[in-house]
Short mmCIF file of C-alpha atoms in Angstrom, two decimals:
data_model
loop_
_atom_site.label_atom_id
_atom_site.label_comp_id
_atom_site.label_asym_id
_atom_site.label_seq_id
_atom_site.Cartn_x
_atom_site.Cartn_y
_atom_site.Cartn_z
CA MET A 1 100.13 -45.87 -64.33
CA LYS A 2 103.22 -47.64 -63.08
CA HIS A 3 105.34 -45.24 -65.19
CA LEU A 4 103.58 -42.16 -63.76
CA LEU A 5 103.97 -43.40 -60.20
CA SER A 6 107.63 -44.07 -60.83
CA ALA A 7 108.12 -40.63 -62.32
CA ALA A 8 106.30 -38.98 -59.43
CA SER A 9 108.34 -40.94 -56.92
CA ALA A 10 111.54 -39.94 -58.70
CA LEU A 11 110.53 -36.27 -58.63
CA SER A 12 109.72 -36.53 -54.91
CA ILE A 13 113.09 -38.09 -54.24
CA LEU A 14 114.85 -35.37 -56.26
CA ALA A 15 112.91 -32.62 -54.45
CA ALA A 16 113.68 -34.16 -51.08
CA ALA A 17 117.35 -34.51 -52.00
CA SER A 18 117.43 -30.91 -53.20
CA LEU A 19 115.89 -29.57 -49.98
CA ALA A 20 118.21 -31.76 -47.96
CA HIS A 21 121.19 -30.01 -49.58
CA ALA A 22 119.67 -26.52 -49.47
CA GLU A 23 121.34 -23.99 -47.23
CA GLU A 24 120.03 -20.66 -46.02
CA LYS A 25 122.11 -17.67 -47.08
CA THR A 26 121.77 -14.00 -46.23
CA ALA A 27 123.46 -11.22 -48.18
CA TRP A 28 123.05 -7.46 -47.88
CA ARG A 29 125.01 -4.83 -49.77
CA LEU A 30 125.25 -1.08 -49.43
CA PHE A 31 125.86 1.17 -52.40
CA VAL A 32 127.23 4.51 -51.25
CA SER A 33 127.93 7.58 -53.35
CA ASP A 34 130.22 10.38 -52.26
CA GLN A 35 128.94 13.89 -51.67
CA ALA A 36 131.85 15.49 -53.55
CA ALA A 37 133.77 12.78 -55.43
CA SER A 38 132.61 10.93 -58.55
CA VAL A 39 132.53 7.41 -57.14
CA VAL A 40 130.11 4.76 -55.87
CA HIS A 41 131.30 2.18 -53.33
CA ALA A 42 129.78 -1.29 -52.94
CA ILE A 43 130.07 -2.52 -49.33
CA ASP A 44 129.15 -5.79 -47.65
CA ALA A 45 126.63 -4.62 -45.04
CA GLN A 46 127.37 -7.57 -42.74
CA THR A 47 131.17 -7.38 -42.65
CA GLY A 48 131.81 -3.77 -43.66
CA GLU A 49 134.20 -5.00 -46.39
CA ARG A 50 134.44 -2.83 -49.48
CA LEU A 51 133.61 -5.10 -52.41
CA ALA A 52 134.23 -2.67 -55.26
CA SER A 53 134.33 1.00 -56.22
CA PHE A 54 132.95 2.40 -59.45
CA ASP A 55 134.05 5.70 -60.97
CA THR A 56 131.33 7.94 -62.33
CA LYS A 57 131.37 11.16 -64.36
CA ALA A 58 129.95 13.25 -61.53
CA PRO A 59 128.70 12.78 -57.96
CA ALA A 60 125.65 10.54 -58.11
CA SER A 61 122.24 10.18 -56.56
CA LEU A 62 121.36 6.50 -56.16
CA TYR A 63 118.09 4.72 -56.87
CA ARG A 64 117.66 0.96 -56.35
CA SER A 65 115.17 -0.98 -58.44
CA ASP A 66 112.27 -2.70 -56.70
CA SER A 67 113.89 -6.09 -57.29
CA GLY A 68 117.24 -4.88 -55.95
CA ARG A 69 119.09 -6.32 -58.95
CA THR A 70 120.14 -2.90 -60.24
CA VAL A 71 121.24 0.43 -58.81
CA PHE A 72 120.90 3.54 -60.99
CA ALA A 73 123.55 6.23 -60.45
CA VAL A 74 121.98 9.50 -61.61
CA GLN A 75 124.58 12.13 -62.42
CA GLY A 76 122.79 15.40 -63.04
CA LYS A 77 126.05 17.31 -63.57
CA GLY A 78 127.42 14.55 -65.79
CA ASP A 79 124.37 14.32 -68.08
CA THR A 80 124.24 10.55 -67.71
CA VAL A 81 122.80 7.66 -65.72
CA ALA A 82 125.06 4.67 -65.04
CA VAL A 83 123.72 1.28 -63.94
CA ILE A 84 125.31 -1.10 -61.44
CA SER A 85 124.35 -4.76 -61.15
CA SER A 86 124.03 -5.38 -57.40
CA GLY A 87 125.04 -9.02 -57.87
CA ILE A 88 122.14 -10.20 -55.69
CA ALA A 89 119.08 -11.83 -57.24
CA PHE A 90 116.19 -13.94 -56.00
CA GLY A 91 114.27 -16.76 -57.67
CA ASP A 92 110.69 -17.51 -56.63
CA HIS A 93 110.16 -21.25 -56.16
CA GLY A 94 106.66 -20.94 -54.76
CA ASP A 95 107.18 -22.38 -51.28
CA HIS A 96 110.65 -20.83 -50.94
CA GLY A 97 113.01 -18.44 -52.66
CA ASP A 98 116.55 -19.01 -53.89
CA ILE A 99 119.27 -16.39 -53.59
CA SER A 100 122.05 -15.88 -56.11
CA VAL A 101 125.08 -13.84 -55.08
CA GLU A 102 127.74 -12.61 -57.51
CA ALA A 103 130.23 -9.76 -57.52
CA PRO A 104 128.69 -6.31 -58.11
CA ARG A 105 129.66 -4.80 -61.43
CA LEU A 106 129.21 -1.65 -63.47
CA LEU A 107 127.11 -2.55 -66.50
CA ASP A 108 128.21 -1.57 -69.98
CA VAL A 109 125.01 0.44 -70.26
CA SER A 110 124.39 4.12 -69.67
CA PHE A 111 121.62 6.53 -70.51
CA ASP A 112 122.85 9.91 -71.67
CA GLY A 113 120.80 13.11 -71.76
CA LYS A 114 120.67 16.58 -70.34
CA LYS A 115 120.32 16.80 -66.59
CA PRO A 116 118.78 13.49 -65.50
CA SER A 117 116.85 13.75 -62.26
CA HIS A 118 114.30 11.19 -61.04
CA VAL A 119 114.18 7.41 -61.54
CA VAL A 120 110.91 5.56 -60.87
CA ASP A 121 110.49 1.78 -61.02
CA HIS A 122 106.94 0.54 -61.45
CA GLY A 123 106.59 -3.19 -62.05
CA GLY A 124 110.03 -3.53 -63.64
CA ASP A 125 109.44 -0.67 -66.10
CA ILE A 126 111.92 1.99 -65.06
CA ALA A 127 111.27 5.62 -66.07
CA LEU A 128 114.26 7.97 -66.25
CA PHE A 129 113.37 11.67 -66.45
CA PHE A 130 115.77 14.16 -68.03
CA ASP A 131 114.96 17.69 -66.83
CA GLY A 132 117.14 19.41 -69.43
CA GLU A 133 115.21 17.81 -72.27
CA GLY A 134 111.77 17.30 -70.73
CA LYS A 135 111.95 13.69 -71.92
CA VAL A 136 111.29 10.31 -70.35
CA ARG A 137 113.24 7.19 -71.26
CA ILE A 138 111.57 3.95 -70.14
CA VAL A 139 113.53 0.73 -69.96
CA ASP A 140 112.90 -2.81 -68.79
CA GLU A 141 115.21 -3.96 -66.00
CA ALA A 142 115.71 -7.45 -67.44
CA ASN A 143 116.87 -5.97 -70.76
CA VAL A 144 119.19 -3.54 -68.98
CA LEU A 145 120.86 -6.44 -67.16
CA GLU A 146 121.38 -8.18 -70.47
CA GLY A 147 123.00 -5.03 -71.89
CA LYS A 148 120.30 -4.65 -74.54
CA PRO A 149 117.96 -1.93 -73.27
CA ALA A 150 115.11 -1.12 -75.64
CA ILE A 151 114.21 2.47 -74.87
CA ARG A 152 110.65 3.77 -75.05
CA GLU A 153 110.76 7.56 -75.13
CA VAL A 154 108.03 10.02 -74.21
CA ALA A 155 108.52 13.75 -74.74
CA THR A 156 106.78 16.33 -72.60
CA ALA A 157 106.00 19.80 -73.88
CA ALA A 158 109.18 21.50 -72.59
CA PRO A 159 112.27 21.00 -70.42
CA HIS A 160 111.41 21.17 -66.72
CA HIS A 161 112.10 19.53 -63.35
CA GLY A 162 109.77 16.57 -63.72
CA VAL A 163 109.06 12.94 -63.09
CA ALA A 164 107.34 10.08 -64.91
CA ILE A 165 105.79 6.75 -63.98
CA ALA A 166 105.22 3.86 -66.36
CA MET A 167 101.91 2.09 -65.80
CA GLY A 168 101.42 -0.80 -68.22
CA ASP A 169 100.82 0.63 -71.68
CA HIS A 170 100.55 4.14 -70.29
CA VAL A 171 102.96 6.75 -68.96
CA LEU A 172 102.16 9.40 -66.37
CA ALA A 173 104.42 12.41 -66.93
CA THR A 174 104.55 15.90 -65.50
CA GLU A 175 103.11 18.87 -67.35
CA PRO A 176 105.47 21.90 -67.27
CA ASN A 177 104.49 25.35 -66.06
CA PHE A 178 104.45 27.35 -69.32
CA GLU A 179 103.84 30.70 -67.65
CA LYS A 180 106.78 30.23 -65.26
CA PRO A 181 109.08 27.63 -66.85
CA ASP A 182 111.53 27.65 -63.91
CA GLU A 183 108.85 26.68 -61.43
CA LEU A 184 107.43 23.26 -60.59
CA PRO A 185 105.06 21.35 -62.90
CA VAL A 186 101.34 22.04 -62.86
CA GLY A 187 99.92 18.56 -63.38
CA ILE A 188 100.11 15.06 -64.81
CA THR A 189 99.45 14.05 -68.42
CA VAL A 190 98.76 10.45 -69.42
CA THR A 191 99.95 9.09 -72.76
CA ASP A 192 99.31 5.69 -74.29
CA ARG A 193 101.83 3.46 -76.07
CA SER A 194 101.25 5.28 -79.38
CA GLY A 195 102.19 8.57 -77.72
CA ALA A 196 98.65 9.93 -77.81
CA LYS A 197 97.37 11.84 -74.79
CA VAL A 198 94.59 10.18 -72.81
CA GLY A 199 92.07 12.50 -71.16
CA ASP A 200 92.65 15.96 -69.75
CA ILE A 201 95.54 17.18 -67.63
CA ASN A 202 95.24 16.12 -64.00
CA THR A 203 95.82 19.44 -62.29
CA CYS A 204 98.53 19.40 -59.60
CA PRO A 205 100.23 22.81 -59.07
CA ASP A 206 103.70 22.80 -57.46
CA LEU A 207 104.07 19.09 -58.20
CA HIS A 208 107.07 17.47 -56.53
CA GLY A 209 107.38 14.05 -54.94
CA GLU A 210 105.91 10.65 -55.76
CA ALA A 211 105.87 7.17 -54.27
CA SER A 212 104.07 3.87 -54.60
CA SER A 213 102.61 1.62 -51.90
CA GLY A 214 100.88 -1.57 -52.92
CA ASN A 215 98.68 -0.80 -55.93
CA LEU A 216 98.57 2.94 -55.26
CA ILE A 217 100.77 5.78 -56.50
CA ALA A 218 100.74 9.13 -54.70
CA ILE A 219 101.92 12.39 -56.28
CA ALA A 220 102.30 15.48 -54.11
CA CYS A 221 100.76 18.82 -55.10
CA ALA A 222 100.31 22.22 -53.44
CA LYS A 223 96.83 21.47 -52.11
CA GLY A 224 96.84 17.68 -51.76
CA LEU A 225 97.80 14.47 -53.52
CA LEU A 226 96.94 12.81 -56.79
CA ILE A 227 96.23 9.12 -56.09
CA ALA A 228 96.67 6.88 -59.14
CA ARG A 229 95.85 3.21 -59.63
CA GLU A 230 95.55 0.91 -62.62
CA GLN A 231 91.92 0.14 -63.35
CA ALA A 232 90.68 -1.92 -66.33
CA GLY A 233 94.06 -1.50 -67.99
CA LYS A 234 94.10 2.28 -67.67
CA PRO A 235 95.29 4.75 -65.03
CA ALA A 236 92.55 6.06 -62.77
CA ILE A 237 93.56 9.27 -60.97
CA ASP A 238 91.75 10.97 -58.09
CA PHE A 239 92.58 14.06 -56.04
CA LEU A 240 92.92 13.79 -52.25
CA PRO A 241 92.95 17.31 -50.71
CA TYR A 242 94.94 18.02 -47.57
CA ASP A 243 92.78 17.92 -44.48
CA ALA A 244 91.54 21.32 -43.32
CA THR A 245 92.93 20.62 -39.84
CA LEU A 246 96.51 20.54 -41.14
CA PRO A 247 98.57 23.72 -40.78
CA ALA A 248 99.64 25.59 -43.89
CA GLY A 249 102.14 23.49 -45.82
CA LYS A 250 102.57 20.71 -48.34
CA SER A 251 104.57 17.57 -49.05
CA THR A 252 107.35 17.62 -51.59
CA THR A 253 108.91 14.22 -50.86
CA LEU A 254 107.00 10.96 -50.38
CA VAL A 255 107.96 7.39 -49.52
CA GLY A 256 105.60 4.45 -49.68
CA GLY A 257 104.96 1.90 -46.94
CA ARG A 258 105.77 -1.80 -47.41
CA GLY A 259 103.58 -4.39 -45.76
CA LEU A 260 101.17 -1.64 -44.72
CA GLN A 261 99.65 0.58 -47.38
CA TYR A 262 100.41 4.18 -46.48
CA PHE A 263 102.62 7.09 -47.49
CA LEU A 264 104.99 9.18 -45.41
CA GLY A 265 105.71 12.72 -46.54
CA ASN A 266 107.52 15.80 -45.34
CA TYR A 267 105.24 18.63 -44.24
CA GLY A 268 107.08 21.81 -43.37
CA PRO A 269 110.67 21.67 -42.10
CA SER A 270 109.89 20.16 -38.68
CA ALA A 271 107.13 17.63 -39.29
CA VAL A 272 106.17 14.60 -41.33
CA VAL A 273 102.71 13.42 -42.27
CA LEU A 274 101.32 9.88 -42.41
CA ILE A 275 98.86 9.44 -45.26
CA ASP A 276 96.32 6.63 -45.60
CA PRO A 277 94.31 7.48 -48.74
CA LYS A 278 91.59 4.95 -47.84
CA ALA A 279 90.99 6.22 -44.30
CA LYS A 280 88.28 8.69 -43.35
CA GLU A 281 90.93 10.82 -41.66
CA ALA A 282 93.66 10.37 -44.22
CA PHE A 283 96.35 12.62 -42.70
CA ARG A 284 98.17 12.38 -39.36
CA LEU A 285 100.78 15.04 -38.66
CA ILE A 286 103.81 14.16 -36.52
CA ASP A 287 105.84 17.05 -35.15
CA LEU A 288 109.60 16.52 -34.89
CA PRO A 289 111.90 17.94 -32.17
CA THR A 290 114.07 19.73 -34.76
CA ARG A 291 114.19 20.12 -38.52
CA ARG A 292 114.08 16.98 -40.63
CA VAL A 293 117.14 15.83 -42.65
CA HIS A 294 116.02 12.53 -44.23
CA PHE A 295 113.36 9.86 -43.78
CA VAL A 296 112.61 6.30 -44.94
CA VAL A 297 110.17 3.49 -44.21
CA ASP A 298 111.27 0.12 -42.86
CA PRO A 299 110.51 -2.39 -45.65
CA ILE A 300 110.84 -5.36 -43.28
CA ARG A 301 109.31 -4.17 -39.98
CA ALA A 302 106.20 -2.60 -41.51
CA LYS A 303 105.26 -0.88 -38.26
CA TYR A 304 108.26 1.48 -38.34
CA ALA A 305 109.66 4.40 -40.27
CA TYR A 306 112.76 6.47 -39.46
CA VAL A 307 113.52 10.17 -39.58
CA PHE A 308 116.96 11.70 -39.07
CA THR A 309 116.76 15.15 -37.52
CA GLU A 310 119.35 17.92 -37.53
CA ASP A 311 120.10 17.44 -33.80
CA GLY A 312 121.93 14.21 -34.78
CA ASN A 313 119.16 11.86 -33.64
CA LEU A 314 117.55 8.99 -35.48
CA GLN A 315 113.83 9.11 -34.66
CA ARG A 316 111.79 5.89 -34.86
CA ILE A 317 108.14 6.40 -35.82
CA ASP A 318 105.45 3.87 -34.98
CA VAL A 319 103.25 4.35 -38.05
CA VAL A 320 100.34 2.46 -36.49
CA ALA A 321 100.26 4.64 -33.37
CA GLY A 322 101.25 7.71 -35.40
CA LYS A 323 103.99 8.92 -33.05
CA ILE A 324 107.73 8.88 -32.35
CA ASP A 325 108.41 5.99 -29.97
CA ALA A 326 112.23 6.09 -29.72
CA ALA A 327 115.21 8.32 -30.50
CA LEU A 328 118.91 7.49 -30.76
CA LYS A 329 121.80 9.95 -30.81
CA LEU A 330 124.19 9.09 -33.68
CA THR A 331 126.02 12.20 -34.90
CA GLU A 332 126.93 15.74 -34.12
CA PRO A 333 124.28 18.26 -35.25
CA TYR A 334 123.82 18.76 -39.01
CA SER A 335 122.17 22.10 -39.74
CA MET A 336 119.70 22.30 -42.60
CA ASP A 337 120.81 25.86 -43.30
CA GLY A 338 122.78 26.18 -46.53
CA HIS A 339 122.49 24.53 -49.93
CA TRP A 340 120.31 21.42 -50.27
CA SER A 341 123.27 19.35 -51.46
CA GLU A 342 125.50 20.04 -48.45
CA PRO A 343 126.87 16.82 -46.89
CA ARG A 344 124.18 15.56 -44.52
CA PRO A 345 123.17 12.07 -43.31
CA ARG A 346 120.99 9.66 -45.25
CA ILE A 347 119.26 6.47 -44.04
CA ALA A 348 118.88 2.97 -45.49
CA VAL A 349 117.61 -0.31 -44.02
CA ALA A 350 119.68 -3.45 -44.65
CA GLY A 351 117.91 -6.44 -43.12
CA ASP A 352 118.32 -6.27 -39.36
CA ARG A 353 120.40 -3.08 -39.53
CA ILE A 354 119.55 0.56 -40.01
CA ILE A 355 122.40 2.42 -41.72
CA VAL A 356 122.98 6.17 -41.37
CA SER A 357 125.70 7.97 -43.32
CA ASP A 358 127.80 10.52 -41.45
CA PRO A 359 129.68 12.37 -44.21
CA LEU A 360 131.62 14.74 -41.96
CA ARG A 361 133.16 11.79 -40.05
CA SER A 362 133.50 9.45 -43.08
CA VAL A 363 131.58 6.59 -41.48
CA LEU A 364 128.33 4.69 -41.76
CA HIS A 365 126.64 4.22 -38.40
CA THR A 366 124.80 0.94 -37.94
CA VAL A 367 121.85 0.40 -35.60
CA ASP A 368 120.33 -2.93 -34.58
CA ALA A 369 116.77 -2.64 -35.89
CA SER A 370 115.28 -4.95 -33.25
CA THR A 371 116.84 -3.30 -30.18
CA PHE A 372 117.31 0.17 -31.71
CA GLU A 373 120.81 0.24 -30.22
CA ARG A 374 123.96 1.47 -31.90
CA THR A 375 126.38 -1.20 -33.15
CA ALA A 376 129.65 -1.04 -35.10
CA ASP A 377 130.52 1.77 -37.50
CA ILE A 378 131.76 1.20 -41.05
CA ALA A 379 134.57 3.47 -42.25
CA VAL A 380 134.22 4.83 -45.79
CA GLU A 381 136.63 7.07 -47.69
CA GLY A 382 135.55 10.63 -48.46
CA LYS A 383 132.09 11.88 -47.61
CA PRO A 384 129.63 8.95 -47.72
CA PHE A 385 126.33 10.53 -48.62
CA ASN A 386 123.58 8.99 -50.68
CA LEU A 387 123.09 5.26 -50.01
CA VAL A 388 120.78 2.37 -50.84
CA ALA A 389 120.65 -1.19 -49.49
CA VAL A 390 119.83 -4.37 -51.41
CA GLY A 391 119.69 -7.97 -50.25
CA GLY A 392 117.80 -10.54 -48.25
CA SER A 393 117.79 -14.24 -47.45
CA GLY A 394 117.18 -17.33 -49.56
CA GLU A 395 118.23 -20.87 -50.17
CA THR A 396 121.21 -22.05 -52.13
CA HIS A 397 121.46 -25.50 -53.69
#
């Protein structure tokens, strides 16, 4: 007993000493791809300092993992996906979290294939879809960081513009439109780990857009949403039709709420729709003053989401009230006329700052998230376009 008491006392003393030396540290980084050049910049979001630049084969679309430890640079015209270690990681210590900060670096790992498109992270299993092959490559983030990615591959019936989501031992992947191969998928097929199909096709014509919020996954279709959840170790998928009171239209891009379980989708060029799949009235349409350019949810202040509109304003949406409650002029107008890939602003949230790229002026505008007032700009070479933010706060010992 005396030994146990002594050991416990020693552990208490060590824990107290450790906490006494702990310091709080905050780190946020922005990863910014160029609209025209083949490069990704890593920028300190707090100081605006450029930490590193990484050459790519082609201009990249960026996807951050849920953990924020990796950023996937999808290069559709380069037939490859590069992976960047953000250099920021968190350790869960139960009553507190530790933060580890290292230099960002381009990993010696890439995933090659014809015309990669979407990247979806679900529980650390990251599904990369290659449109030109109609194939899914699923990797584990921890293995990617170690440079030893074991790839699980699932083939769909034909090349098409698709998406896939890993869900435990199962994979949800799009079913191509065989009658009109150039058009959007017609549904979702579930396969198990052996590659065998499970159940019938979940019909979803004109499928485009998916997101997760809490334990739900939403997939947008022409007439409503597929809502998927894991149930007894298998995917359970239901169809949620658009409300009859909505005008003609559909969502093709979805983002999932954090802190509050909801989805935010586009709905026509000048509106967005709030979606609560568990509510009796699941859809709330919010009209915008002009056409929509980009939209995100605030992962920290769960009450808010942001939409950038082509009049150069950042609109703040109160998702609880279901309305725009503030607007802030940031740029000159950006017309949505022209090709989809024209240089136009994108939004990311980095802690207490909202970041908006302004490719025609080569800057990132920063907005104080608490006051919704404009703060300092960050200059970036070229046409800063697609961007993601990773970071947070934790203790260091």
